[in-house]
Amino acid sequence: MSLTDSKIRVTKPSATPFKLTDSQGLYPLINPGGSRLWYLKYRFNGKESRIT
């Protein structure tokens, strides 16, 4: 599933933070206040990590 600009814009915040994921590890974390933090999840030497 791919993320689109319109899909991200119309998403409303909820009471708890949640993710909208794509198939490549990129996702915005949508907080209750409406802010969006972007993360990229990756693996290096078998260890999973993420960058903002």
mmCIF file as gemmi writes it, N, C-alpha and C atoms, coordinates in Angstrom:
data_model
loop_
_atom_site.group_PDB
_atom_site.id
_atom_site.type_symbol
_atom_site.label_atom_id
_atom_site.label_alt_id
_atom_site.label_comp_id
_atom_site.label_asym_id
_atom_site.label_entity_id
_atom_site.label_seq_id
_atom_site.pdbx_PDB_ins_code
_atom_site.Cartn_x
_atom_site.Cartn_y
_atom_site.Cartn_z
_atom_site.occupancy
_atom_site.B_iso_or_equiv
_atom_site.pdbx_formal_charge
_atom_site.auth_seq_id
_atom_site.auth_asym_id
_atom_site.pdbx_PDB_model_num
ATOM 1 N N . MET Axp A 1 ? 0.85 -1.176 0 1 0 ? 1 A 1
ATOM 2 C CA . MET Axp A 1 ? 0 0 0 1 0 ? 1 A 1
ATOM 3 C C . MET Axp A 1 ? 0.893 1.235 0 1 0 ? 1 A 1
ATOM 4 N N . SER Axp A 2 ? 0.591 2.172 -0.838 1 0 ? 2 A 1
ATOM 5 C CA . SER Axp A 2 ? 1.388 3.392 -0.885 1 0 ? 2 A 1
ATOM 6 C C . SER Axp A 2 ? 0.649 4.538 -0.196 1 0 ? 2 A 1
ATOM 7 N N . LEU Axp A 3 ? 1.427 5.438 0.338 1 0 ? 3 A 1
ATOM 8 C CA . LEU Axp A 3 ? 0.867 6.634 0.956 1 0 ? 3 A 1
ATOM 9 C C . LEU Axp A 3 ? 0.695 7.703 -0.114 1 0 ? 3 A 1
ATOM 10 N N . THR Axp A 4 ? -0.411 8.403 -0.068 1 0 ? 4 A 1
ATOM 11 C CA . THR Axp A 4 ? -0.63 9.511 -0.989 1 0 ? 4 A 1
ATOM 12 C C . THR Axp A 4 ? -0.823 10.787 -0.178 1 0 ? 4 A 1
ATOM 13 N N . ASP Axp A 5 ? -0.59 11.896 -0.823 1 0 ? 5 A 1
ATOM 14 C CA . ASP Axp A 5 ? -0.745 13.194 -0.172 1 0 ? 5 A 1
ATOM 15 C C . ASP Axp A 5 ? -2.168 13.373 0.345 1 0 ? 5 A 1
ATOM 16 N N . SER Axp A 6 ? -3.152 13.045 -0.475 1 0 ? 6 A 1
ATOM 17 C CA . SER Axp A 6 ? -4.539 13.241 -0.06 1 0 ? 6 A 1
ATOM 18 C C . SER Axp A 6 ? -4.926 12.318 1.097 1 0 ? 6 A 1
ATOM 19 N N . LYS Axp A 7 ? -4.412 11.1 1.109 1 0 ? 7 A 1
ATOM 20 C CA . LYS Axp A 7 ? -4.719 10.175 2.197 1 0 ? 7 A 1
ATOM 21 C C . LYS Axp A 7 ? -4.178 10.695 3.53 1 0 ? 7 A 1
ATOM 22 N N . ILE Axp A 8 ? -2.989 11.264 3.511 1 0 ? 8 A 1
ATOM 23 C CA . ILE Axp A 8 ? -2.381 11.79 4.735 1 0 ? 8 A 1
ATOM 24 C C . ILE Axp A 8 ? -3.101 13.05 5.198 1 0 ? 8 A 1
ATOM 25 N N . ARG Axp A 9 ? -3.475 13.91 4.264 1 0 ? 9 A 1
ATOM 26 C CA . ARG Axp A 9 ? -4.149 15.166 4.626 1 0 ? 9 A 1
ATOM 27 C C . ARG Axp A 9 ? -5.528 14.951 5.234 1 0 ? 9 A 1
ATOM 28 N N . VAL Axp A 10 ? -6.286 13.962 4.76 1 0 ? 10 A 1
ATOM 29 C CA . VAL Axp A 10 ? -7.654 13.764 5.25 1 0 ? 10 A 1
ATOM 30 C C . VAL Axp A 10 ? -7.72 12.921 6.521 1 0 ? 10 A 1
ATOM 31 N N . THR Axp A 11 ? -6.601 12.34 6.945 1 0 ? 11 A 1
ATOM 32 C CA . THR Axp A 11 ? -6.585 11.527 8.159 1 0 ? 11 A 1
ATOM 33 C C . THR Axp A 11 ? -6.742 12.419 9.383 1 0 ? 11 A 1
ATOM 34 N N . LYS Axp A 12 ? -7.707 12.084 10.207 1 0 ? 12 A 1
ATOM 35 C CA . LYS Axp A 12 ? -7.987 12.853 11.423 1 0 ? 12 A 1
ATOM 36 C C . LYS Axp A 12 ? -7.265 12.238 12.618 1 0 ? 12 A 1
ATOM 37 N N . PRO Axp A 13 ? -6.785 13.053 13.548 1 0 ? 13 A 1
ATOM 38 C CA . PRO Axp A 13 ? -6.143 12.521 14.756 1 0 ? 13 A 1
ATOM 39 C C . PRO Axp A 13 ? -7.151 11.763 15.624 1 0 ? 13 A 1
ATOM 40 N N . SER Axp A 14 ? -6.659 10.815 16.402 1 0 ? 14 A 1
ATOM 41 C CA . SER Axp A 14 ? -7.514 10.091 17.34 1 0 ? 14 A 1
ATOM 42 C C . SER Axp A 14 ? -6.984 10.311 18.762 1 0 ? 14 A 1
ATOM 43 N N . ALA Axp A 15 ? -7.57 9.631 19.716 1 0 ? 15 A 1
ATOM 44 C CA . ALA Axp A 15 ? -7.176 9.811 21.119 1 0 ? 15 A 1
ATOM 45 C C . ALA Axp A 15 ? -5.777 9.278 21.411 1 0 ? 15 A 1
ATOM 46 N N . THR Axp A 16 ? -5.312 8.323 20.616 1 0 ? 16 A 1
ATOM 47 C CA . THR Axp A 16 ? -3.97 7.76 20.798 1 0 ? 16 A 1
ATOM 48 C C . THR Axp A 16 ? -3.177 7.926 19.506 1 0 ? 16 A 1
ATOM 49 N N . PRO Axp A 17 ? -1.855 8.012 19.587 1 0 ? 17 A 1
ATOM 50 C CA . PRO Axp A 17 ? -1.032 8.111 18.377 1 0 ? 17 A 1
ATOM 51 C C . PRO Axp A 17 ? -1.167 6.844 17.524 1 0 ? 17 A 1
ATOM 52 N N . PHE Axp A 18 ? -1.137 6.999 16.2 1 0 ? 18 A 1
ATOM 53 C CA . PHE Axp A 18 ? -1.202 5.843 15.312 1 0 ? 18 A 1
ATOM 54 C C . PHE Axp A 18 ? -0.37 6.092 14.065 1 0 ? 18 A 1
ATOM 55 N N . LYS Axp A 19 ? -0.063 5.003 13.335 1 0 ? 19 A 1
ATOM 56 C CA . LYS Axp A 19 ? 0.79 5.051 12.151 1 0 ? 19 A 1
ATOM 57 C C . LYS Axp A 19 ? -0.022 4.789 10.89 1 0 ? 19 A 1
ATOM 58 N N . LEU Axp A 20 ? 0.379 5.439 9.799 1 0 ? 20 A 1
ATOM 59 C CA . LEU Axp A 20 ? -0.086 5.104 8.453 1 0 ? 20 A 1
ATOM 60 C C . LEU Axp A 20 ? 1.138 4.55 7.737 1 0 ? 20 A 1
ATOM 61 N N . THR Axp A 21 ? 1.163 3.262 7.49 1 0 ? 21 A 1
ATOM 62 C CA . THR Axp A 21 ? 2.373 2.644 6.948 1 0 ? 21 A 1
ATOM 63 C C . THR Axp A 21 ? 2.293 2.44 5.441 1 0 ? 21 A 1
ATOM 64 N N . ASP Axp A 22 ? 3.46 2.364 4.817 1 0 ? 22 A 1
ATOM 65 C CA . ASP Axp A 22 ? 3.554 1.926 3.434 1 0 ? 22 A 1
ATOM 66 C C . ASP Axp A 22 ? 4.364 0.634 3.413 1 0 ? 22 A 1
ATOM 67 N N . SER Axp A 23 ? 4.641 0.104 2.256 1 0 ? 23 A 1
ATOM 68 C CA . SER Axp A 23 ? 5.327 -1.184 2.169 1 0 ? 23 A 1
ATOM 69 C C . SER Axp A 23 ? 6.84 -1.073 2.252 1 0 ? 23 A 1
ATOM 70 N N . GLN Axp A 24 ? 7.4 0.123 2.304 1 0 ? 24 A 1
ATOM 71 C CA . GLN Axp A 24 ? 8.849 0.308 2.295 1 0 ? 24 A 1
ATOM 72 C C . GLN Axp A 24 ? 9.417 0.799 3.622 1 0 ? 24 A 1
ATOM 73 N N . GLY Axp A 25 ? 8.611 0.891 4.675 1 0 ? 25 A 1
ATOM 74 C CA . GLY Axp A 25 ? 9.108 1.29 5.985 1 0 ? 25 A 1
ATOM 75 C C . GLY Axp A 25 ? 8.925 2.759 6.327 1 0 ? 25 A 1
ATOM 76 N N . LEU Axp A 26 ? 8.36 3.546 5.423 1 0 ? 26 A 1
ATOM 77 C CA . LEU Axp A 26 ? 8.125 4.964 5.691 1 0 ? 26 A 1
ATOM 78 C C . LEU Axp A 26 ? 6.734 5.126 6.29 1 0 ? 26 A 1
ATOM 79 N N . TYR Axp A 27 ? 6.639 5.9 7.377 1 0 ? 27 A 1
ATOM 80 C CA . TYR Axp A 27 ? 5.317 6.127 7.955 1 0 ? 27 A 1
ATOM 81 C C . TYR Axp A 27 ? 5.285 7.425 8.756 1 0 ? 27 A 1
ATOM 82 N N . PRO Axp A 28 ? 4.13 8.121 8.726 1 0 ? 28 A 1
ATOM 83 C CA . PRO Axp A 28 ? 3.932 9.242 9.642 1 0 ? 28 A 1
ATOM 84 C C . PRO Axp A 28 ? 3.245 8.734 10.91 1 0 ? 28 A 1
ATOM 85 N N . LEU Axp A 29 ? 3.685 9.218 12.043 1 0 ? 29 A 1
ATOM 86 C CA . LEU Axp A 29 ? 3.027 8.947 13.315 1 0 ? 29 A 1
ATOM 87 C C . LEU Axp A 29 ? 2.132 10.152 13.578 1 0 ? 29 A 1
ATOM 88 N N . ILE Axp A 30 ? 0.834 9.928 13.643 1 0 ? 30 A 1
ATOM 89 C CA . ILE Axp A 30 ? -0.125 11.019 13.82 1 0 ? 30 A 1
ATOM 90 C C . ILE Axp A 30 ? -0.521 11.081 15.292 1 0 ? 30 A 1
ATOM 91 N N . ASN Axp A 31 ? -0.195 12.189 15.916 1 0 ? 31 A 1
ATOM 92 C CA . ASN Axp A 31 ? -0.436 12.388 17.346 1 0 ? 31 A 1
ATOM 93 C C . ASN Axp A 31 ? -1.828 12.961 17.597 1 0 ? 31 A 1
ATOM 94 N N . PRO Axp A 32 ? -2.35 12.838 18.836 1 0 ? 32 A 1
ATOM 95 C CA . PRO Axp A 32 ? -3.685 13.345 19.158 1 0 ? 32 A 1
ATOM 96 C C . PRO Axp A 32 ? -3.868 14.836 18.867 1 0 ? 32 A 1
ATOM 97 N N . GLY Axp A 33 ? -2.828 15.628 18.97 1 0 ? 33 A 1
ATOM 98 C CA . GLY Axp A 33 ? -2.925 17.056 18.683 1 0 ? 33 A 1
ATOM 99 C C . GLY Axp A 33 ? -2.935 17.382 17.2 1 0 ? 33 A 1
ATOM 100 N N . GLY Axp A 34 ? -2.695 16.389 16.351 1 0 ? 34 A 1
ATOM 101 C CA . GLY Axp A 34 ? -2.708 16.598 14.912 1 0 ? 34 A 1
ATOM 102 C C . GLY Axp A 34 ? -1.331 16.707 14.279 1 0 ? 34 A 1
ATOM 103 N N . SER Axp A 35 ? -0.271 16.734 15.087 1 0 ? 35 A 1
ATOM 104 C CA . SER Axp A 35 ? 1.073 16.816 14.506 1 0 ? 35 A 1
ATOM 105 C C . SER Axp A 35 ? 1.452 15.479 13.876 1 0 ? 35 A 1
ATOM 106 N N . ARG Axp A 36 ? 2.314 15.539 12.866 1 0 ? 36 A 1
ATOM 107 C CA . ARG Axp A 36 ? 2.755 14.346 12.164 1 0 ? 36 A 1
ATOM 108 C C . ARG Axp A 36 ? 4.275 14.262 12.219 1 0 ? 36 A 1
ATOM 109 N N . LEU Axp A 37 ? 4.779 13.159 12.727 1 0 ? 37 A 1
ATOM 110 C CA . LEU Axp A 37 ? 6.215 12.898 12.761 1 0 ? 37 A 1
ATOM 111 C C . LEU Axp A 37 ? 6.501 11.795 11.754 1 0 ? 37 A 1
ATOM 112 N N . TRP Axp A 38 ? 7.464 12.033 10.872 1 0 ? 38 A 1
ATOM 113 C CA . TRP Axp A 38 ? 7.797 11.049 9.842 1 0 ? 38 A 1
ATOM 114 C C . TRP Axp A 38 ? 8.947 10.172 10.299 1 0 ? 38 A 1
ATOM 115 N N . TYR Axp A 39 ? 8.816 8.872 10.083 1 0 ? 39 A 1
ATOM 116 C CA . TYR Axp A 39 ? 9.84 7.896 10.438 1 0 ? 39 A 1
ATOM 117 C C . TYR Axp A 39 ? 10.137 7 9.246 1 0 ? 39 A 1
ATOM 118 N N . LEU Axp A 40 ? 11.361 6.493 9.21 1 0 ? 40 A 1
ATOM 119 C CA . LEU Axp A 40 ? 11.761 5.469 8.252 1 0 ? 40 A 1
ATOM 120 C C . LEU Axp A 40 ? 12.341 4.319 9.061 1 0 ? 40 A 1
ATOM 121 N N . LYS Axp A 41 ? 11.711 3.15 8.952 1 0 ? 41 A 1
ATOM 122 C CA . LYS Axp A 41 ? 12.161 1.969 9.674 1 0 ? 41 A 1
ATOM 123 C C . LYS Axp A 41 ? 13.104 1.183 8.771 1 0 ? 41 A 1
ATOM 124 N N . TYR Axp A 42 ? 14.23 0.713 9.335 1 0 ? 42 A 1
ATOM 125 C CA . TYR Axp A 42 ? 15.206 -0.037 8.547 1 0 ? 42 A 1
ATOM 126 C C . TYR Axp A 42 ? 15.912 -1.061 9.426 1 0 ? 42 A 1
ATOM 127 N N . ARG Axp A 43 ? 16.633 -1.969 8.791 1 0 ? 43 A 1
ATOM 128 C CA . ARG Axp A 43 ? 17.437 -2.973 9.488 1 0 ? 43 A 1
ATOM 129 C C . ARG Axp A 43 ? 18.884 -2.837 9.053 1 0 ? 43 A 1
ATOM 130 N N . PHE Axp A 44 ? 19.789 -2.939 10.017 1 0 ? 44 A 1
ATOM 131 C CA . PHE Axp A 44 ? 21.218 -2.925 9.746 1 0 ? 44 A 1
ATOM 132 C C . PHE Axp A 44 ? 21.862 -3.972 10.639 1 0 ? 44 A 1
ATOM 133 N N . ASN Axp A 45 ? 22.567 -4.906 10.034 1 0 ? 45 A 1
ATOM 134 C CA . ASN Axp A 45 ? 23.178 -6.033 10.761 1 0 ? 45 A 1
ATOM 135 C C . ASN Axp A 45 ? 22.159 -6.775 11.623 1 0 ? 45 A 1
ATOM 136 N N . GLY Axp A 46 ? 20.946 -6.943 11.107 1 0 ? 46 A 1
ATOM 137 C CA . GLY Axp A 46 ? 19.907 -7.683 11.807 1 0 ? 46 A 1
ATOM 138 C C . GLY Axp A 46 ? 19.196 -6.921 12.903 1 0 ? 46 A 1
ATOM 139 N N . LYS Axp A 47 ? 19.591 -5.683 13.161 1 0 ? 47 A 1
ATOM 140 C CA . LYS Axp A 47 ? 18.967 -4.888 14.214 1 0 ? 47 A 1
ATOM 141 C C . LYS Axp A 47 ? 18.028 -3.863 13.586 1 0 ? 47 A 1
ATOM 142 N N . GLU Axp A 48 ? 16.785 -3.857 14.061 1 0 ? 48 A 1
ATOM 143 C CA . GLU Axp A 48 ? 15.8 -2.912 13.541 1 0 ? 48 A 1
ATOM 144 C C . GLU Axp A 48 ? 15.97 -1.56 14.22 1 0 ? 48 A 1
ATOM 145 N N . SER Axp A 49 ? 15.852 -0.497 13.433 1 0 ? 49 A 1
ATOM 146 C CA . SER Axp A 49 ? 15.968 0.856 13.956 1 0 ? 49 A 1
ATOM 147 C C . SER Axp A 49 ? 15.076 1.774 13.13 1 0 ? 49 A 1
ATOM 148 N N . ARG Axp A 50 ? 14.984 3.019 13.531 1 0 ? 50 A 1
ATOM 149 C CA . ARG Axp A 50 ? 14.204 3.996 12.769 1 0 ? 50 A 1
ATOM 150 C C . ARG Axp A 50 ? 14.861 5.362 12.876 1 0 ? 50 A 1
ATOM 151 N N . ILE Axp A 51 ? 14.647 6.17 11.855 1 0 ? 51 A 1
ATOM 152 C CA . ILE Axp A 51 ? 15.13 7.545 11.858 1 0 ? 51 A 1
ATOM 153 C C . ILE Axp A 51 ? 13.946 8.46 11.619 1 0 ? 51 A 1
ATOM 154 N N . THR Axp A 52 ? 14.057 9.701 12.1 1 0 ? 52 A 1
ATOM 155 C CA . THR Axp A 52 ? 12.99 10.677 11.888 1 0 ? 52 A 1
ATOM 156 C C . THR Axp A 52 ? 13.365 11.609 10.778 1 0 ? 52 A 1
